Amino acid sequence: MSDRNPAPRSGSEVDRPTGDRRPAVRDTLMPAPGQGFGVTFAQIFRKVTTEQYPFEPKVTKPRYHGRHVLNRHPDGLEKCVGCELCAWACPADAIYVEGGDNTEDARFSPGERYGAVYQINYLRCIFCGLCIEACPTRSLTMSNDFELADDNRQNLIYTKEQLMAPLLPGMEAPPHPMRLGTDEKDYYLRAGDGA
């Protein structure tokens, strides 16, 4: 006794119809090679776009993921607290951070700690932005700078000094005492005010 419709099996097997399988009907009478040559022939008459790259810089989109920047508070103290979350979040293991302790004589950030050593290896970085998402203080952001080519591998390991945002007018180079409040909460509460 043959069983034409066996019971459905558990697992990954799926019943498929066993009807006739015919090739899809083409909606043109032109042979396939002729269609391919038609695409090539149509491209001949399109206008060629030439970018004069080194002389006319390319404009990137506003949310482009380029070179990283370590930001500062309005008084010049660093936002980085040396928590190393960016290094943990990096899938390419391109970030190296060593935290240091702030003292009253040498204060680099408003918190208890600061990023004493900060390096990004751009030979490994894949510009995914996961480090930006992991940063709790919005210290690390990405700029639109994409010109990172170099002929020396050592020059593509950026240090903290190369990554720090420049001092703007009204900022003082750390180390110095806190100017925006008495503790780190004052700094983070004022960050929403645009101060």
JSON list of C-alpha atoms in Angstrom, two decimals:
[
{"chain": "A", "resi": 1, "resn": "MET", "atom": "CA", "xyz": [0.00, 0.00, 0.00]},
{"chain": "A", "resi": 2, "resn": "SER", "atom": "CA", "xyz": [1.56, 3.26, -1.12]},
{"chain": "A", "resi": 3, "resn": "ASP", "atom": "CA", "xyz": [0.95, 6.38, 0.82]},
{"chain": "A", "resi": 4, "resn": "ARG", "atom": "CA", "xyz": [0.51, 9.29, -1.62]},
{"chain": "A", "resi": 5, "resn": "ASN", "atom": "CA", "xyz": [0.04, 12.00, 0.98]},
{"chain": "A", "resi": 6, "resn": "PRO", "atom": "CA", "xyz": [2.21, 11.14, 3.93]},
{"chain": "A", "resi": 7, "resn": "ALA", "atom": "CA", "xyz": [1.60, 12.87, 7.23]},
{"chain": "A", "resi": 8, "resn": "PRO", "atom": "CA", "xyz": [3.53, 16.12, 7.66]},
{"chain": "A", "resi": 9, "resn": "ARG", "atom": "CA", "xyz": [6.93, 15.50, 9.15]},
{"chain": "A", "resi": 10, "resn": "SER", "atom": "CA", "xyz": [8.31, 17.49, 12.02]},
{"chain": "A", "resi": 11, "resn": "GLY", "atom": "CA", "xyz": [11.57, 19.29, 11.49]},
{"chain": "A", "resi": 12, "resn": "SER", "atom": "CA", "xyz": [12.84, 21.34, 8.58]},
{"chain": "A", "resi": 13, "resn": "GLU", "atom": "CA", "xyz": [11.27, 19.44, 5.68]},
{"chain": "A", "resi": 14, "resn": "VAL", "atom": "CA", "xyz": [8.64, 21.36, 3.75]},
{"chain": "A", "resi": 15, "resn": "ASP", "atom": "CA", "xyz": [6.10, 19.89, 1.36]},
{"chain": "A", "resi": 16, "resn": "ARG", "atom": "CA", "xyz": [6.47, 21.43, -2.07]},
{"chain": "A", "resi": 17, "resn": "PRO", "atom": "CA", "xyz": [4.13, 21.08, -5.02]},
{"chain": "A", "resi": 18, "resn": "THR", "atom": "CA", "xyz": [5.32, 18.57, -7.60]},
{"chain": "A", "resi": 19, "resn": "GLY", "atom": "CA", "xyz": [3.68, 20.17, -10.63]},
{"chain": "A", "resi": 20, "resn": "ASP", "atom": "CA", "xyz": [5.26, 21.08, -13.97]},
{"chain": "A", "resi": 21, "resn": "ARG", "atom": "CA", "xyz": [8.15, 23.50, -13.71]},
{"chain": "A", "resi": 22, "resn": "ARG", "atom": "CA", "xyz": [8.35, 25.70, -16.74]},
{"chain": "A", "resi": 23, "resn": "PRO", "atom": "CA", "xyz": [10.78, 28.58, -17.29]},
{"chain": "A", "resi": 24, "resn": "ALA", "atom": "CA", "xyz": [9.39, 32.05, -16.68]},
{"chain": "A", "resi": 25, "resn": "VAL", "atom": "CA", "xyz": [7.82, 33.67, -19.72]},
{"chain": "A", "resi": 26, "resn": "ARG", "atom": "CA", "xyz": [9.94, 36.52, -21.07]},
{"chain": "A", "resi": 27, "resn": "ASP", "atom": "CA", "xyz": [8.15, 39.72, -21.91]},
{"chain": "A", "resi": 28, "resn": "THR", "atom": "CA", "xyz": [10.46, 40.65, -24.82]},
{"chain": "A", "resi": 29, "resn": "LEU", "atom": "CA", "xyz": [11.41, 38.98, -28.05]},
{"chain": "A", "resi": 30, "resn": "MET", "atom": "CA", "xyz": [14.99, 40.31, -28.01]},
{"chain": "A", "resi": 31, "resn": "PRO", "atom": "CA", "xyz": [17.55, 37.65, -27.16]},
{"chain": "A", "resi": 32, "resn": "ALA", "atom": "CA", "xyz": [19.29, 37.93, -23.77]},
{"chain": "A", "resi": 33, "resn": "PRO", "atom": "CA", "xyz": [22.72, 38.95, -25.20]},
{"chain": "A", "resi": 34, "resn": "GLY", "atom": "CA", "xyz": [21.00, 41.71, -27.15]},
{"chain": "A", "resi": 35, "resn": "GLN", "atom": "CA", "xyz": [19.44, 43.02, -23.92]},
{"chain": "A", "resi": 36, "resn": "GLY", "atom": "CA", "xyz": [22.87, 43.07, -22.26]},
{"chain": "A", "resi": 37, "resn": "PHE", "atom": "CA", "xyz": [24.45, 44.95, -25.14]},
{"chain": "A", "resi": 38, "resn": "GLY", "atom": "CA", "xyz": [21.48, 47.36, -25.03]},
{"chain": "A", "resi": 39, "resn": "VAL", "atom": "CA", "xyz": [22.41, 48.35, -21.46]},
{"chain": "A", "resi": 40, "resn": "THR", "atom": "CA", "xyz": [26.02, 48.92, -22.51]},
{"chain": "A", "resi": 41, "resn": "PHE", "atom": "CA", "xyz": [24.94, 50.91, -25.57]},
{"chain": "A", "resi": 42, "resn": "ALA", "atom": "CA", "xyz": [22.65, 53.14, -23.47]},
{"chain": "A", "resi": 43, "resn": "GLN", "atom": "CA", "xyz": [25.56, 54.02, -21.13]},
{"chain": "A", "resi": 44, "resn": "ILE", "atom": "CA", "xyz": [27.63, 55.37, -24.02]},
{"chain": "A", "resi": 45, "resn": "PHE", "atom": "CA", "xyz": [25.44, 58.46, -24.36]},
{"chain": "A", "resi": 46, "resn": "ARG", "atom": "CA", "xyz": [25.23, 59.34, -20.66]},
{"chain": "A", "resi": 47, "resn": "LYS", "atom": "CA", "xyz": [27.12, 62.35, -19.35]},
{"chain": "A", "resi": 48, "resn": "VAL", "atom": "CA", "xyz": [30.36, 61.36, -17.57]},
{"chain": "A", "resi": 49, "resn": "THR", "atom": "CA", "xyz": [30.75, 62.73, -14.07]},
{"chain": "A", "resi": 50, "resn": "THR", "atom": "CA", "xyz": [34.33, 63.66, -13.28]},
{"chain": "A", "resi": 51, "resn": "GLU", "atom": "CA", "xyz": [35.32, 64.71, -9.77]},
{"chain": "A", "resi": 52, "resn": "GLN", "atom": "CA", "xyz": [38.31, 67.04, -9.51]},
{"chain": "A", "resi": 53, "resn": "TYR", "atom": "CA", "xyz": [39.04, 65.54, -6.09]},
{"chain": "A", "resi": 54, "resn": "PRO", "atom": "CA", "xyz": [42.23, 67.02, -4.71]},
{"chain": "A", "resi": 55, "resn": "PHE", "atom": "CA", "xyz": [41.46, 70.46, -6.11]},
{"chain": "A", "resi": 56, "resn": "GLU", "atom": "CA", "xyz": [37.72, 70.51, -5.33]},
{"chain": "A", "resi": 57, "resn": "PRO", "atom": "CA", "xyz": [37.15, 68.75, -1.98]},
{"chain": "A", "resi": 58, "resn": "LYS", "atom": "CA", "xyz": [34.33, 66.24, -1.88]},
{"chain": "A", "resi": 59, "resn": "VAL", "atom": "CA", "xyz": [31.39, 67.30, 0.27]},
{"chain": "A", "resi": 60, "resn": "THR", "atom": "CA", "xyz": [30.24, 64.51, 2.57]},
{"chain": "A", "resi": 61, "resn": "LYS", "atom": "CA", "xyz": [26.78, 63.95, 3.98]},
{"chain": "A", "resi": 62, "resn": "PRO", "atom": "CA", "xyz": [26.11, 65.50, 7.42]},
{"chain": "A", "resi": 63, "resn": "ARG", "atom": "CA", "xyz": [26.00, 62.11, 9.18]},
{"chain": "A", "resi": 64, "resn": "TYR", "atom": "CA", "xyz": [29.16, 60.77, 7.52]},
{"chain": "A", "resi": 65, "resn": "HIS", "atom": "CA", "xyz": [31.36, 58.67, 9.85]},
{"chain": "A", "resi": 66, "resn": "GLY", "atom": "CA", "xyz": [34.86, 60.10, 9.53]},
{"chain": "A", "resi": 67, "resn": "ARG", "atom": "CA", "xyz": [37.78, 60.74, 11.90]},
{"chain": "A", "resi": 68, "resn": "HIS", "atom": "CA", "xyz": [37.00, 60.66, 15.63]},
{"chain": "A", "resi": 69, "resn": "VAL", "atom": "CA", "xyz": [37.11, 63.72, 17.89]},
{"chain": "A", "resi": 70, "resn": "LEU", "atom": "CA", "xyz": [37.42, 63.83, 21.70]},
{"chain": "A", "resi": 71, "resn": "ASN", "atom": "CA", "xyz": [35.26, 66.75, 22.82]},
{"chain": "A", "resi": 72, "resn": "ARG", "atom": "CA", "xyz": [35.67, 69.26, 25.65]},
{"chain": "A", "resi": 73, "resn": "HIS", "atom": "CA", "xyz": [33.38, 71.02, 28.10]},
{"chain": "A", "resi": 74, "resn": "PRO", "atom": "CA", "xyz": [32.87, 74.79, 27.60]},
{"chain": "A", "resi": 75, "resn": "ASP", "atom": "CA", "xyz": [35.58, 75.59, 30.17]},
{"chain": "A", "resi": 76, "resn": "GLY", "atom": "CA", "xyz": [38.14, 73.35, 28.41]},
{"chain": "A", "resi": 77, "resn": "LEU", "atom": "CA", "xyz": [38.00, 70.25, 30.64]},
{"chain": "A", "resi": 78, "resn": "GLU", "atom": "CA", "xyz": [37.85, 66.94, 28.77]},
{"chain": "A", "resi": 79, "resn": "LYS", "atom": "CA", "xyz": [34.56, 65.07, 28.53]},
{"chain": "A", "resi": 80, "resn": "CYS", "atom": "CA", "xyz": [36.30, 61.68, 28.47]},
{"chain": "A", "resi": 81, "resn": "VAL", "atom": "CA", "xyz": [36.22, 60.01, 31.89]},
{"chain": "A", "resi": 82, "resn": "GLY", "atom": "CA", "xyz": [38.39, 57.02, 30.92]},
{"chain": "A", "resi": 83, "resn": "CYS", "atom": "CA", "xyz": [35.58, 54.46, 31.33]},
{"chain": "A", "resi": 84, "resn": "GLU", "atom": "CA", "xyz": [36.86, 52.36, 28.38]},
{"chain": "A", "resi": 85, "resn": "LEU", "atom": "CA", "xyz": [33.33, 51.58, 27.13]},
{"chain": "A", "resi": 86, "resn": "CYS", "atom": "CA", "xyz": [34.31, 52.69, 23.63]},
{"chain": "A", "resi": 87, "resn": "ALA", "atom": "CA", "xyz": [37.16, 50.19, 23.61]},
{"chain": "A", "resi": 88, "resn": "TRP", "atom": "CA", "xyz": [34.83, 47.41, 24.77]},
{"chain": "A", "resi": 89, "resn": "ALA", "atom": "CA", "xyz": [32.26, 48.26, 22.10]},
{"chain": "A", "resi": 90, "resn": "CYS", "atom": "CA", "xyz": [34.76, 48.35, 19.22]},
{"chain": "A", "resi": 91, "resn": "PRO", "atom": "CA", "xyz": [34.37, 45.17, 17.12]},
{"chain": "A", "resi": 92, "resn": "ALA", "atom": "CA", "xyz": [37.76, 45.70, 15.44]},
{"chain": "A", "resi": 93, "resn": "ASP", "atom": "CA", "xyz": [39.65, 46.25, 18.73]},
{"chain": "A", "resi": 94, "resn": "ALA", "atom": "CA", "xyz": [40.98, 49.53, 17.34]},
{"chain": "A", "resi": 95, "resn": "ILE", "atom": "CA", "xyz": [40.67, 51.67, 20.50]},
{"chain": "A", "resi": 96, "resn": "TYR", "atom": "CA", "xyz": [43.02, 51.61, 23.48]},
{"chain": "A", "resi": 97, "resn": "VAL", "atom": "CA", "xyz": [42.19, 53.59, 26.64]},
{"chain": "A", "resi": 98, "resn": "GLU", "atom": "CA", "xyz": [43.93, 53.87, 30.00]},
{"chain": "A", "resi": 99, "resn": "GLY", "atom": "CA", "xyz": [42.09, 55.78, 32.68]},
{"chain": "A", "resi": 100, "resn": "GLY", "atom": "CA", "xyz": [43.85, 58.01, 35.19]},
{"chain": "A", "resi": 101, "resn": "ASP", "atom": "CA", "xyz": [42.69, 59.54, 38.47]},
{"chain": "A", "resi": 102, "resn": "ASN", "atom": "CA", "xyz": [42.04, 63.27, 38.76]},
{"chain": "A", "resi": 103, "resn": "THR", "atom": "CA", "xyz": [43.51, 65.09, 41.74]},
{"chain": "A", "resi": 104, "resn": "GLU", "atom": "CA", "xyz": [42.74, 68.55, 43.05]},
{"chain": "A", "resi": 105, "resn": "ASP", "atom": "CA", "xyz": [46.14, 69.71, 41.76]},
{"chain": "A", "resi": 106, "resn": "ALA", "atom": "CA", "xyz": [45.73, 68.14, 38.31]},
{"chain": "A", "resi": 107, "resn": "ARG", "atom": "CA", "xyz": [42.12, 67.99, 37.09]},
{"chain": "A", "resi": 108, "resn": "PHE", "atom": "CA", "xyz": [41.59, 67.02, 33.44]},
{"chain": "A", "resi": 109, "resn": "SER", "atom": "CA", "xyz": [37.85, 66.15, 33.56]},
{"chain": "A", "resi": 110, "resn": "PRO", "atom": "CA", "xyz": [35.02, 66.94, 35.95]},
{"chain": "A", "resi": 111, "resn": "GLY", "atom": "CA", "xyz": [34.72, 63.33, 37.18]},
{"chain": "A", "resi": 112, "resn": "GLU", "atom": "CA", "xyz": [36.97, 61.20, 39.34]},
{"chain": "A", "resi": 113, "resn": "ARG", "atom": "CA", "xyz": [38.85, 59.84, 36.32]},
{"chain": "A", "resi": 114, "resn": "TYR", "atom": "CA", "xyz": [39.99, 60.95, 32.89]},
{"chain": "A", "resi": 115, "resn": "GLY", "atom": "CA", "xyz": [41.43, 59.28, 29.80]},
{"chain": "A", "resi": 116, "resn": "ALA", "atom": "CA", "xyz": [45.17, 59.40, 30.48]},
{"chain": "A", "resi": 117, "resn": "VAL", "atom": "CA", "xyz": [46.06, 57.42, 27.34]},
{"chain": "A", "resi": 118, "resn": "TYR", "atom": "CA", "xyz": [43.73, 57.33, 24.35]},
{"chain": "A", "resi": 119, "resn": "GLN", "atom": "CA", "xyz": [44.65, 55.79, 20.99]},
{"chain": "A", "resi": 120, "resn": "ILE", "atom": "CA", "xyz": [42.70, 54.83, 17.88]},
{"chain": "A", "resi": 121, "resn": "ASN", "atom": "CA", "xyz": [44.34, 52.58, 15.32]},
{"chain": "A", "resi": 122, "resn": "TYR", "atom": "CA", "xyz": [42.92, 53.66, 11.96]},
{"chain": "A", "resi": 123, "resn": "LEU", "atom": "CA", "xyz": [44.48, 50.63, 10.29]},
{"chain": "A", "resi": 124, "resn": "ARG", "atom": "CA", "xyz": [41.88, 48.54, 12.14]},
{"chain": "A", "resi": 125, "resn": "CYS", "atom": "CA", "xyz": [38.96, 50.97, 12.53]},
{"chain": "A", "resi": 126, "resn": "ILE", "atom": "CA", "xyz": [35.93, 50.11, 10.38]},
{"chain": "A", "resi": 127, "resn": "PHE", "atom": "CA", "xyz": [34.11, 53.42, 11.09]},
{"chain": "A", "resi": 128, "resn": "CYS", "atom": "CA", "xyz": [30.99, 51.63, 12.34]},
{"chain": "A", "resi": 129, "resn": "GLY", "atom": "CA", "xyz": [30.17, 54.20, 15.05]},
{"chain": "A", "resi": 130, "resn": "LEU", "atom": "CA", "xyz": [29.58, 51.69, 17.86]},
{"chain": "A", "resi": 131, "resn": "CYS", "atom": "CA", "xyz": [32.13, 53.52, 20.01]},
{"chain": "A", "resi": 132, "resn": "ILE", "atom": "CA", "xyz": [30.07, 56.69, 19.66]},
{"chain": "A", "resi": 133, "resn": "GLU", "atom": "CA", "xyz": [26.93, 54.90, 20.82]},
{"chain": "A", "resi": 134, "resn": "ALA", "atom": "CA", "xyz": [28.75, 53.42, 23.82]},
{"chain": "A", "resi": 135, "resn": "CYS", "atom": "CA", "xyz": [30.17, 56.73, 25.12]},
{"chain": "A", "resi": 136, "resn": "PRO", "atom": "CA", "xyz": [28.11, 57.82, 28.18]},
{"chain": "A", "resi": 137, "resn": "THR", "atom": "CA", "xyz": [29.40, 61.42, 28.20]},
{"chain": "A", "resi": 138, "resn": "ARG", "atom": "CA", "xyz": [29.23, 62.18, 24.44]},
{"chain": "A", "resi": 139, "resn": "SER", "atom": "CA", "xyz": [32.97, 62.70, 24.61]},
{"chain": "A", "resi": 140, "resn": "LEU", "atom": "CA", "xyz": [33.70, 60.74, 21.44]},
{"chain": "A", "resi": 141, "resn": "THR", "atom": "CA", "xyz": [32.08, 61.85, 18.19]},
{"chain": "A", "resi": 142, "resn": "MET", "atom": "CA", "xyz": [32.90, 61.42, 14.52]},
{"chain": "A", "resi": 143, "resn": "SER", "atom": "CA", "xyz": [33.74, 64.28, 12.19]},
{"chain": "A", "resi": 144, "resn": "ASN", "atom": "CA", "xyz": [33.37, 64.50, 8.41]},
{"chain": "A", "resi": 145, "resn": "ASP", "atom": "CA", "xyz": [37.14, 64.29, 7.88]},
{"chain": "A", "resi": 146, "resn": "PHE", "atom": "CA", "xyz": [37.87, 61.33, 5.59]},
{"chain": "A", "resi": 147, "resn": "GLU", "atom": "CA", "xyz": [41.40, 62.09, 4.37]},
{"chain": "A", "resi": 148, "resn": "LEU", "atom": "CA", "xyz": [43.35, 59.62, 6.51]},
{"chain": "A", "resi": 149, "resn": "ALA", "atom": "CA", "xyz": [45.72, 58.08, 3.97]},
{"chain": "A", "resi": 150, "resn": "ASP", "atom": "CA", "xyz": [49.41, 57.89, 4.85]},
{"chain": "A", "resi": 151, "resn": "ASP", "atom": "CA", "xyz": [52.46, 56.01, 3.67]},
{"chain": "A", "resi": 152, "resn": "ASN", "atom": "CA", "xyz": [53.63, 55.22, 7.21]},
{"chain": "A", "resi": 153, "resn": "ARG", "atom": "CA", "xyz": [51.65, 52.76, 9.33]},
{"chain": "A", "resi": 154, "resn": "GLN", "atom": "CA", "xyz": [52.76, 54.37, 12.61]},
{"chain": "A", "resi": 155, "resn": "ASN", "atom": "CA", "xyz": [51.15, 57.68, 11.60]},
{"chain": "A", "resi": 156, "resn": "LEU", "atom": "CA", "xyz": [47.73, 56.00, 11.42]},
{"chain": "A", "resi": 157, "resn": "ILE", "atom": "CA", "xyz": [47.67, 55.34, 15.16]},
{"chain": "A", "resi": 158, "resn": "TYR", "atom": "CA", "xyz": [46.18, 58.57, 16.47]},
{"chain": "A", "resi": 159, "resn": "THR", "atom": "CA", "xyz": [46.98, 59.63, 20.02]},
{"chain": "A", "resi": 160, "resn": "LYS", "atom": "CA", "xyz": [44.90, 61.62, 22.47]},
{"chain": "A", "resi": 161, "resn": "GLU", "atom": "CA", "xyz": [46.64, 64.87, 21.47]},
{"chain": "A", "resi": 162, "resn": "GLN", "atom": "CA", "xyz": [45.69, 64.33, 17.81]},
{"chain": "A", "resi": 163, "resn": "LEU", "atom": "CA", "xyz": [42.09, 63.41, 18.65]},
{"chain": "A", "resi": 164, "resn": "MET", "atom": "CA", "xyz": [41.31, 66.22, 21.13]},
{"chain": "A", "resi": 165, "resn": "ALA", "atom": "CA", "xyz": [39.07, 69.03, 19.90]},
{"chain": "A", "resi": 166, "resn": "PRO", "atom": "CA", "xyz": [40.89, 72.37, 19.65]},
{"chain": "A", "resi": 167, "resn": "LEU", "atom": "CA", "xyz": [40.54, 74.93, 22.42]},
{"chain": "A", "resi": 168, "resn": "LEU", "atom": "CA", "xyz": [37.92, 77.51, 21.48]},
{"chain": "A", "resi": 169, "resn": "PRO", "atom": "CA", "xyz": [37.87, 81.10, 22.74]},
{"chain": "A", "resi": 170, "resn": "GLY", "atom": "CA", "xyz": [36.98, 81.14, 26.44]},
{"chain": "A", "resi": 171, "resn": "MET", "atom": "CA", "xyz": [38.42, 77.67, 27.06]},
{"chain": "A", "resi": 172, "resn": "GLU", "atom": "CA", "xyz": [41.43, 77.01, 29.26]},
{"chain": "A", "resi": 173, "resn": "ALA", "atom": "CA", "xyz": [43.81, 74.11, 28.66]},
{"chain": "A", "resi": 174, "resn": "PRO", "atom": "CA", "xyz": [43.57, 71.47, 31.39]},
{"chain": "A", "resi": 175, "resn": "PRO", "atom": "CA", "xyz": [44.60, 70.75, 34.07]},
{"chain": "A", "resi": 176, "resn": "HIS", "atom": "CA", "xyz": [42.64, 73.39, 35.97]},
{"chain": "A", "resi": 177, "resn": "PRO", "atom": "CA", "xyz": [39.87, 73.47, 38.61]},
{"chain": "A", "resi": 178, "resn": "MET", "atom": "CA", "xyz": [36.20, 73.07, 37.64]},
{"chain": "A", "resi": 179, "resn": "ARG", "atom": "CA", "xyz": [34.71, 76.37, 36.50]},
{"chain": "A", "resi": 180, "resn": "LEU", "atom": "CA", "xyz": [31.11, 75.35, 35.61]},
{"chain": "A", "resi": 181, "resn": "GLY", "atom": "CA", "xyz": [30.10, 73.93, 38.98]},
{"chain": "A", "resi": 182, "resn": "THR", "atom": "CA", "xyz": [31.24, 72.14, 42.11]},
{"chain": "A", "resi": 183, "resn": "ASP", "atom": "CA", "xyz": [30.88, 68.55, 40.89]},
{"chain": "A", "resi": 184, "resn": "GLU", "atom": "CA", "xyz": [30.50, 66.51, 37.69]},
{"chain": "A", "resi": 185, "resn": "LYS", "atom": "CA", "xyz": [26.68, 66.58, 37.86]},
{"chain": "A", "resi": 186, "resn": "ASP", "atom": "CA", "xyz": [26.72, 70.35, 37.26]},
{"chain": "A", "resi": 187, "resn": "TYR", "atom": "CA", "xyz": [28.68, 69.76, 34.04]},
{"chain": "A", "resi": 188, "resn": "TYR", "atom": "CA", "xyz": [26.28, 67.14, 32.70]},
{"chain": "A", "resi": 189, "resn": "LEU", "atom": "CA", "xyz": [23.14, 69.03, 33.71]},
{"chain": "A", "resi": 190, "resn": "ARG", "atom": "CA", "xyz": [24.43, 72.18, 31.97]},
{"chain": "A", "resi": 191, "resn": "ALA", "atom": "CA", "xyz": [25.27, 70.20, 28.81]},
{"chain": "A", "resi": 192, "resn": "GLY", "atom": "CA", "xyz": [21.56, 70.19, 27.87]},
{"chain": "A", "resi": 193, "resn": "ASP", "atom": "CA", "xyz": [21.45, 74.01, 28.13]},
{"chain": "A", "resi": 194, "resn": "GLY", "atom": "CA", "xyz": [24.02, 74.37, 25.37]},
{"chain": "A", "resi": 195, "resn": "ALA", "atom": "CA", "xyz": [26.50, 75.88, 27.85]}
]
